[in-house]
Every structure is written in structure tokens, then in C-alpha cells.
PDB file of C-alpha atoms in Angstrom:
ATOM      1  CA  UNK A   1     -22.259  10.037 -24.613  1.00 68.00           C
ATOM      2  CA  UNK A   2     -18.976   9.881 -25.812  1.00 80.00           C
ATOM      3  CA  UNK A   3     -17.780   8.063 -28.311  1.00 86.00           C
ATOM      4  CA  UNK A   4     -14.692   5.668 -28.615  1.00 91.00           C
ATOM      5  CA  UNK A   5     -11.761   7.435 -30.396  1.00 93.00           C
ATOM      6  CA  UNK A   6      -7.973   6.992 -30.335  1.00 95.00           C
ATOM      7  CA  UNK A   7      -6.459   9.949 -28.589  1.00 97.00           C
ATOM      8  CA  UNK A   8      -2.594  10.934 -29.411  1.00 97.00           C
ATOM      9  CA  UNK A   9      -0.280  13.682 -28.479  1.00 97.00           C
ATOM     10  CA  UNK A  10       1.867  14.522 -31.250  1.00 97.00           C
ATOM     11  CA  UNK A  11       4.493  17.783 -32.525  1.00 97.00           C
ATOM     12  CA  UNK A  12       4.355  16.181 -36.102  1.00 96.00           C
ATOM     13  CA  UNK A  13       1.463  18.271 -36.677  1.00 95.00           C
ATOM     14  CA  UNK A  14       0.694  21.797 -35.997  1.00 95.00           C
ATOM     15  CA  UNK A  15      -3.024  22.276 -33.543  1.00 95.00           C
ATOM     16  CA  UNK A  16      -5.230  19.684 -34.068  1.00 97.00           C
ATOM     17  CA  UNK A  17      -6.455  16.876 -36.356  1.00 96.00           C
ATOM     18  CA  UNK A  18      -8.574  13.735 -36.904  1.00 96.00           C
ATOM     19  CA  UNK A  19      -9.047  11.074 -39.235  1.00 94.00           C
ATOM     20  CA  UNK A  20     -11.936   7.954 -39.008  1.00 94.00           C
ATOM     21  CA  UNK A  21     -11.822   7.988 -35.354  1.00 95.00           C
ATOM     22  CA  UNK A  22      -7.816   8.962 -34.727  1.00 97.00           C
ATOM     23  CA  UNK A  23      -7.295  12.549 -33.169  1.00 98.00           C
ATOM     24  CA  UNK A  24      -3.859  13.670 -32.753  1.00 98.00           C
ATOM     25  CA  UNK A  25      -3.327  17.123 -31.136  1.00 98.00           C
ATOM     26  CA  UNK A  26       0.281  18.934 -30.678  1.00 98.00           C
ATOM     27  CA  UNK A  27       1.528  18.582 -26.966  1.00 98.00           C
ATOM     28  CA  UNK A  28       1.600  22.521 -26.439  1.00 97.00           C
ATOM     29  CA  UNK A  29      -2.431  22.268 -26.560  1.00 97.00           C
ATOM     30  CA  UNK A  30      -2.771  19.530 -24.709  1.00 97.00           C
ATOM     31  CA  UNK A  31      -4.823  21.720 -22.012  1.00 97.00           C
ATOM     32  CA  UNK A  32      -7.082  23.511 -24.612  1.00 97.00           C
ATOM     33  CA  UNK A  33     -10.777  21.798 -24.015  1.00 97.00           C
ATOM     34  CA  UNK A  34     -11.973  23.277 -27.101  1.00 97.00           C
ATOM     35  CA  UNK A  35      -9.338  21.842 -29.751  1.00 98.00           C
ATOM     36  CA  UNK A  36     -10.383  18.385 -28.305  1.00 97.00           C
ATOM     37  CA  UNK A  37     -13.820  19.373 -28.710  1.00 97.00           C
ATOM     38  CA  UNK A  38     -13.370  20.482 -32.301  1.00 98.00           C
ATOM     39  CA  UNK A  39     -11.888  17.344 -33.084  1.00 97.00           C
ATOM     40  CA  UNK A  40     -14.314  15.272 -31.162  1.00 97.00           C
ATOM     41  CA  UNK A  41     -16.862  16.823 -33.387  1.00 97.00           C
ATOM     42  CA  UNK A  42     -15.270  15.683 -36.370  1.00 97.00           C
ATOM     43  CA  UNK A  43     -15.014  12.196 -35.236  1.00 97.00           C
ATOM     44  CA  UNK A  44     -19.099  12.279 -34.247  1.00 97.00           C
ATOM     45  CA  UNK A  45     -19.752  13.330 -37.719  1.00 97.00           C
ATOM     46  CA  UNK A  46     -17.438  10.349 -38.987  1.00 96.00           C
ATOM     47  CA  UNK A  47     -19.163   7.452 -36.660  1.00 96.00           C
ATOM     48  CA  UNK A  48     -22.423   9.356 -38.289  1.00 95.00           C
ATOM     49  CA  UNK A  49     -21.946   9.675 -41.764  1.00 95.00           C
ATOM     50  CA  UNK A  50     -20.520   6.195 -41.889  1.00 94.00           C
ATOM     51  CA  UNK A  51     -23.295   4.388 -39.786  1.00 93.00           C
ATOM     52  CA  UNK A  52     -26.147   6.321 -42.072  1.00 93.00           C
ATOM     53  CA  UNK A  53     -23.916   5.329 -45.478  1.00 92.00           C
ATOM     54  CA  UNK A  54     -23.643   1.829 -44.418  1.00 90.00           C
ATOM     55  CA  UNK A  55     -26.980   1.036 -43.606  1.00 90.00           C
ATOM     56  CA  UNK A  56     -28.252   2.854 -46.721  1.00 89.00           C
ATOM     57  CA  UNK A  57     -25.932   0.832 -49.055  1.00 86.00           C
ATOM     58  CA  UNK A  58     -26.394  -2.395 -47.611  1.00 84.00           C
ATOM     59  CA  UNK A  59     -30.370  -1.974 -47.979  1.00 85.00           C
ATOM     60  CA  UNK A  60     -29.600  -1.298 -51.897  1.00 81.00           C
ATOM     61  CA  UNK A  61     -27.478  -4.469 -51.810  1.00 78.00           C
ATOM     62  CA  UNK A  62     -29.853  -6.106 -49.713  1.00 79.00           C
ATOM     63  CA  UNK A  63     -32.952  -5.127 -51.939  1.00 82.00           C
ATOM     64  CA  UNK A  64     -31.440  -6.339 -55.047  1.00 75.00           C
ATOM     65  CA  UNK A  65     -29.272  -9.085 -53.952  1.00 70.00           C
ATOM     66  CA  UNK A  66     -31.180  -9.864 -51.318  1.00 70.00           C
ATOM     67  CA  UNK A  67     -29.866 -11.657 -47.809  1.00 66.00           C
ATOM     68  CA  UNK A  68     -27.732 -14.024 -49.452  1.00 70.00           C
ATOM     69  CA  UNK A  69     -24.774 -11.732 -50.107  1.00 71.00           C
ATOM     70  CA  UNK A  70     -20.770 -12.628 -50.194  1.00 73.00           C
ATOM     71  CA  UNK A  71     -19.430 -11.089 -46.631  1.00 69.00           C
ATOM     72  CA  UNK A  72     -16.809  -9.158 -49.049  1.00 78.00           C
ATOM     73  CA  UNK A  73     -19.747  -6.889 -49.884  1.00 77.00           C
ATOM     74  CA  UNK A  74     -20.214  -6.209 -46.634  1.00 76.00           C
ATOM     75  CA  UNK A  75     -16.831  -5.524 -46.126  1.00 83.00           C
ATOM     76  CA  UNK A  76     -16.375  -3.617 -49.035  1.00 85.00           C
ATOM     77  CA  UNK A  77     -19.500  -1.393 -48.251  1.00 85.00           C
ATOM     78  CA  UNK A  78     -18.170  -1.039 -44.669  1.00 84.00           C
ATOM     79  CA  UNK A  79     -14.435   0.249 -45.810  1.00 87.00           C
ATOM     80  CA  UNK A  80     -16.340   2.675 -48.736  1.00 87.00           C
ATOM     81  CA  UNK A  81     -18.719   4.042 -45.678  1.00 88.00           C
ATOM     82  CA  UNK A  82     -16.262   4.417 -43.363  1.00 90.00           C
ATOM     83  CA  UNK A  83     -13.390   6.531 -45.746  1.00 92.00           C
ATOM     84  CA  UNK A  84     -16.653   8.350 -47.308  1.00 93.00           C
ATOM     85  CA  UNK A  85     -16.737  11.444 -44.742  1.00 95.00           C
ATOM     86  CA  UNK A  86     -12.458  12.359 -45.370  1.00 93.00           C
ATOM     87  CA  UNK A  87     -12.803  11.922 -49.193  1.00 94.00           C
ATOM     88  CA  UNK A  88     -16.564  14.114 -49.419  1.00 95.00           C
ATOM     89  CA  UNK A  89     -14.560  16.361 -47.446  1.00 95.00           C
ATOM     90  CA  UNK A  90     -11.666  16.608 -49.624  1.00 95.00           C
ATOM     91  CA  UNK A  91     -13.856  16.789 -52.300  1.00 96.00           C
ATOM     92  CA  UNK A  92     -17.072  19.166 -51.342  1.00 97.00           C
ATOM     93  CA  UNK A  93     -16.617  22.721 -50.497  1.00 97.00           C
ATOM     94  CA  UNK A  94     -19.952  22.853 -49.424  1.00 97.00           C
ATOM     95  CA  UNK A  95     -19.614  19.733 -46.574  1.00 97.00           C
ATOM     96  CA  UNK A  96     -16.446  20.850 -46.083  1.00 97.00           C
ATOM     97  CA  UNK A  97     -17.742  24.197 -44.826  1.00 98.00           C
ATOM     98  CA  UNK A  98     -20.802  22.043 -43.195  1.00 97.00           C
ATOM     99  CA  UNK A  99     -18.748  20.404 -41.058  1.00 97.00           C
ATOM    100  CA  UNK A 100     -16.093  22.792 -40.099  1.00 98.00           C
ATOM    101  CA  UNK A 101     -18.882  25.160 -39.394  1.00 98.00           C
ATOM    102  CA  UNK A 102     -20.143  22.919 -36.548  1.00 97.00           C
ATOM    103  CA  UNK A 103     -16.504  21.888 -35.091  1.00 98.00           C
ATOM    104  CA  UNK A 104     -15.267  25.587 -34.903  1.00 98.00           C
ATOM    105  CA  UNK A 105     -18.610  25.511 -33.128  1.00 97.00           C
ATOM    106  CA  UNK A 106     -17.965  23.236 -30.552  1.00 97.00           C
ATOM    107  CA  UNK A 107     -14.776  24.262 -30.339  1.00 98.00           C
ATOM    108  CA  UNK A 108     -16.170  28.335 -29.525  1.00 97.00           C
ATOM    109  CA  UNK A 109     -18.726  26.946 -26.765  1.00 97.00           C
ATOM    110  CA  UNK A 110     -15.611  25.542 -24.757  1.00 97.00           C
ATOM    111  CA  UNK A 111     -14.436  28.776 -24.391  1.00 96.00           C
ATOM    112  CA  UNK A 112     -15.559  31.622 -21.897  1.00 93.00           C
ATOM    113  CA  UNK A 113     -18.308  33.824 -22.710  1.00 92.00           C
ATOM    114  CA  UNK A 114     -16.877  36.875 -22.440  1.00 93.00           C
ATOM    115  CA  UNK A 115     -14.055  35.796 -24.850  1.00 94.00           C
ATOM    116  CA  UNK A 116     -16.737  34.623 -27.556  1.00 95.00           C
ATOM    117  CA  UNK A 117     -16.625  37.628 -29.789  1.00 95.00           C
ATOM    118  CA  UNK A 118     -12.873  37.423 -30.169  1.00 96.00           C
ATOM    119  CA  UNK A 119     -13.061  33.503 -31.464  1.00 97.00           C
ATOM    120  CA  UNK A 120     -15.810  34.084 -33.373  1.00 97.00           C
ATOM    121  CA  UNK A 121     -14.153  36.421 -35.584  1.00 97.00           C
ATOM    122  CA  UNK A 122     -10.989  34.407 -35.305  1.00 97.00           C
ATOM    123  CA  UNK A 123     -12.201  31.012 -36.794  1.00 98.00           C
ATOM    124  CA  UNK A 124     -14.303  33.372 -38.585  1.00 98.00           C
ATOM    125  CA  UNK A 125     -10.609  34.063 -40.628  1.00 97.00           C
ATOM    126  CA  UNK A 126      -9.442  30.788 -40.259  1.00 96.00           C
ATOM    127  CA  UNK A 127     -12.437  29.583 -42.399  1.00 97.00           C
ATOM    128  CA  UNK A 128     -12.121  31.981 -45.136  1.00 97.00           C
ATOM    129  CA  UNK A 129      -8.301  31.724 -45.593  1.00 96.00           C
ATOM    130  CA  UNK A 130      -7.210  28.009 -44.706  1.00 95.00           C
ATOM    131  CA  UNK A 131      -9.769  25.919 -46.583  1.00 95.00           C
ATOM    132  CA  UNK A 132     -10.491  26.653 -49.934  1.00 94.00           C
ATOM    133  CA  UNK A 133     -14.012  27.470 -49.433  1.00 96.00           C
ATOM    134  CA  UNK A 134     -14.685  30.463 -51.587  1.00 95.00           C
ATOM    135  CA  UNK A 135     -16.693  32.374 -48.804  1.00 97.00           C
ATOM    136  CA  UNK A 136     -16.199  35.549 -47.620  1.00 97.00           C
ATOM    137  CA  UNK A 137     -15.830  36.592 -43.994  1.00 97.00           C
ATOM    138  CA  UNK A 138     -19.348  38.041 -43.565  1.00 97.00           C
ATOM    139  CA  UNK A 139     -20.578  34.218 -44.715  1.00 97.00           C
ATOM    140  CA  UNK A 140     -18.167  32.374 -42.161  1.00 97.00           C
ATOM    141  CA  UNK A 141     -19.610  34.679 -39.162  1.00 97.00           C
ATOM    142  CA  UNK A 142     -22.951  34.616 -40.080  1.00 96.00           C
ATOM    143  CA  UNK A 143     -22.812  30.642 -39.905  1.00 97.00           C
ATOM    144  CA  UNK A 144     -20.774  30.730 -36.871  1.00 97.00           C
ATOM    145  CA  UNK A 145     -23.225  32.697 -34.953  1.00 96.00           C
ATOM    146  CA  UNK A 146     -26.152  30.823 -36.448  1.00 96.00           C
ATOM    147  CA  UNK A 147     -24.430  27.297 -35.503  1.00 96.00           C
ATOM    148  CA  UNK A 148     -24.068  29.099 -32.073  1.00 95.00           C
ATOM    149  CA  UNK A 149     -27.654  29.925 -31.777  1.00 89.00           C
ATOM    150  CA  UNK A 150     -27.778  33.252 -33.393  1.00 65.00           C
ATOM    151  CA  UNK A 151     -26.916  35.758 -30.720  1.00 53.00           C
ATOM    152  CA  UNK A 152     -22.811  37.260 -30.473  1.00 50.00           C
ATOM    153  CA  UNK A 153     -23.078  35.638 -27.068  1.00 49.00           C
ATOM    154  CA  UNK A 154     -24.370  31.735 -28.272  1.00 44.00           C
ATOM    155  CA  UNK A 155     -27.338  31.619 -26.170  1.00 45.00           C
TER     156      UNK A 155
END
């Protein structure tokens, strides 16, 4: 199932990127079925993370407020779920590498087979130098191929 995001074509930025459930990709990729898949990754994890942190905050305010709560808690709790996945990210090294782990992921698996190898190693890079991580290249393959299912190949 797919879920509902808000799909633009843009040169403001360079490949790719999403925010809540926005994705914006650069024109000159429009074609490439794993960039939309990489972001469409990120914007599962977002409808995911905020879902699970809404329900699990409103139960605290529910359990110690009870039913009879102002709506601006709810909306308050909904805004703070729903911005929690960009600003962990931001924030975390660890989810940060997490999540990028499974959209490079989903990302490779859109691509041939006999190509794998090649963007393995490549996001492989891209992970170690263009997110502040603090992992080595070794680290950003080995989860790569062990989000892929653990053989070169990803079956």
C-alpha cells in the first residue's frame, strides 16, 4: 500500500528529498525509480514514527488526565509527533544512520541486479562522507548488505 504524499519536481535542490510527507526530487531524475523509492521510504518511516509517538503520548495524557482533555493537547501532541522523526534525525547519529540505512536500501532494490555491487559501495560512500555519522566504510556496507538480506546480490 502506498501511502499519501505530496510529490514535486523541483531544480532548487540537488537529487532527492523529503520532509513530513513532502518529497521534492530535481527534474533531471525524474525517471530514476529508486530516488522515489528512497524518499518514499523516508516518508513511511515519518507516517510511522508519528502514528506510534502519538498514540503513545496521548495514552500518558490520557492515563493521567484522563478522557476529559483540552483538544489543544491533542493538537499539540499531534504537531510534537508529527515534527519528531526530522528533529531525532537532526539530532541522533544513530537513527540517522537507522533510517538512511533502510532508504539507500530501497533505493538499491530498484535497481538491476547485476548493477547491485556498484550501488552498494556507492551509497556505501555517500553514508560515510555526507552525514556526519562517524562510521567507517566497512560499517556502512556491512549494514547495507544486511538491510539487503545479507548476500552482495540482496536475495
Amino acid at each position: 500500500m502506498r501511502l499519501p504524499r505530496w510529490l514535486t519536481y523541483t531544480a532548487i535542490i540537488k537529487g532527492g528529498d523529503s520532509k513530513l510527507f513532502r518529497i521534492r526530487i530535481n527534474p533531471k531524475y525524474k525517471e530514476d525509480k529508486g530516488l522515489l523509492a528512497h524518499e518514499e521510504e523516508h516518508v513511511r518511516q515519518w507516517y510511522i514514527f508519528t502514528l506510534v509517538s502519538f498514540v503513545l503520548s496521548m495514552g500518558g495524557l490520557i492515563t493521567y488526565g484522563g478522557f476529559d482533555i483540552h483538544y489543544s493537547w491533542w493538537l499539540m501532541v499531534l504537531t510534537y509527533s508529527s515534527l519528531g522523526y526530522n528533529m531525532l534525525s537532526m539530532v541522533s547519529k544513530k537513527f540517522r544512520f537507522f533510517i538512511e540505512t533502510k532508504c539507500y536500501a530501497a533505493q538499491i532494490k530498484k535497481y538491476s541486479l547485476k548493477h547491485r555491487e556498484y550501488y552498494i559501495k556507492a551509497f556505501a560512500k555517500f553514508l560515510t562522507e555526507n552525514y556526519d555519522l562517524g562510521i567507517t566504510n566497512e560499517v556502512a556496507t556491512a549494514a547495507l548488505r544486511k538491510e539487503l538480506g545479507g548476500s552482495p546480490f540482496g536475495y
